[in-house]
Amino acid sequence: LLFSVGHHFWKEKNFKSNGFPLQTSAMLKYPVMVRNVYLYLQDISFTGNVFFISAPIGAQNCDSAEGPLTNTTDFTESDKWHWLDSSKNEKYWVDIFSDSNISFYFLNISRFAISRPDAHPKGDCLHYCLPGIPDIFINFLANLIKYQE
């Protein structure tokens, strides 16, 4: 079972879920969503593997990037698009699943993704050119799955 929430979850305020009123920040809904996934898998006695792949962090000023970053801490200086929100909350998956009897694997591609601001299409500092970086993410995931069997 593979999960990846991504960045667009953070924009969602226009639906009621788990008793949250409309316009409730997705930041408040996120841990509840993760807990509900966990409880559901426990309820159905899920015995497979659960894989979570982190969201790639967008690159600030990718249009001027000339190559890979050598210092990946540079991206924290400005986060006007809230790209770091995903990374801040993905820890809930690890926190909830680490103490369970469910086989859980977390593939963190965030730091790797931020190291390649030059791999984005012009004018889009979140998505990537294909073929490219996402193909490497898939190779990471395929190897993780292969060696967990």
Tab-separated table of N, CA, C and O in Angstrom, residues 36-46 102:
chain	number	residue	atom	x	y	z
A	36	ASN	N	-6.524	8.323	11.149
A	36	ASN	CA	-7.660	7.569	10.615
A	36	ASN	C	-7.219	6.470	9.652
A	36	ASN	O	-7.792	5.379	9.632
A	37	VAL	N	-6.204	6.742	8.854
A	37	VAL	CA	-5.653	5.706	7.969
A	37	VAL	C	-5.125	4.559	8.820
A	37	VAL	O	-5.422	3.385	8.568
A	38	TYR	N	-4.356	4.897	9.834
A	38	TYR	CA	-3.798	3.877	10.727
A	38	TYR	C	-4.905	3.049	11.393
A	38	TYR	O	-4.856	1.812	11.407
A	39	LEU	N	-5.902	3.732	11.941
A	39	LEU	CA	-6.985	3.019	12.621
A	39	LEU	C	-7.756	2.117	11.666
A	39	LEU	O	-8.140	0.993	12.033
A	40	TYR	N	-7.962	2.578	10.448
A	40	TYR	CA	-8.658	1.749	9.462
A	40	TYR	C	-7.842	0.502	9.145
A	40	TYR	O	-8.384	-0.615	9.089
A	41	LEU	N	-6.555	0.656	8.931
A	41	LEU	CA	-5.710	-0.503	8.630
A	41	LEU	C	-5.677	-1.478	9.800
A	41	LEU	O	-5.670	-2.700	9.603
A	42	GLN	N	-5.678	-0.963	11.007
A	42	GLN	CA	-5.761	-1.837	12.182
A	42	GLN	C	-7.111	-2.556	12.216
A	42	GLN	O	-7.176	-3.755	12.493
A	43	ASP	N	-8.167	-1.821	11.924
A	43	ASP	CA	-9.524	-2.365	11.979
A	43	ASP	C	-9.721	-3.515	10.990
A	43	ASP	O	-10.416	-4.486	11.284
A	44	ILE	N	-9.111	-3.431	9.820
A	44	ILE	CA	-9.265	-4.499	8.823
A	44	ILE	C	-8.157	-5.543	8.940
A	44	ILE	O	-8.051	-6.425	8.101
A	45	SER	N	-7.344	-5.431	9.972
A	45	SER	CA	-6.235	-6.369	10.211
A	45	SER	C	-5.309	-6.465	9.001
A	45	SER	O	-4.938	-7.557	8.561
A	46	PHE	N	-4.925	-5.311	8.485
A	46	PHE	CA	-4.045	-5.235	7.327
A	46	PHE	C	-2.706	-5.896	7.644
A	46	PHE	O	-2.091	-5.611	8.674
A	102	ILE	N	2.151	-2.977	12.024
A	102	ILE	CA	2.090	-2.859	10.567
A	102	ILE	C	3.493	-2.556	10.043
A	102	ILE	O	4.180	-1.685	10.575
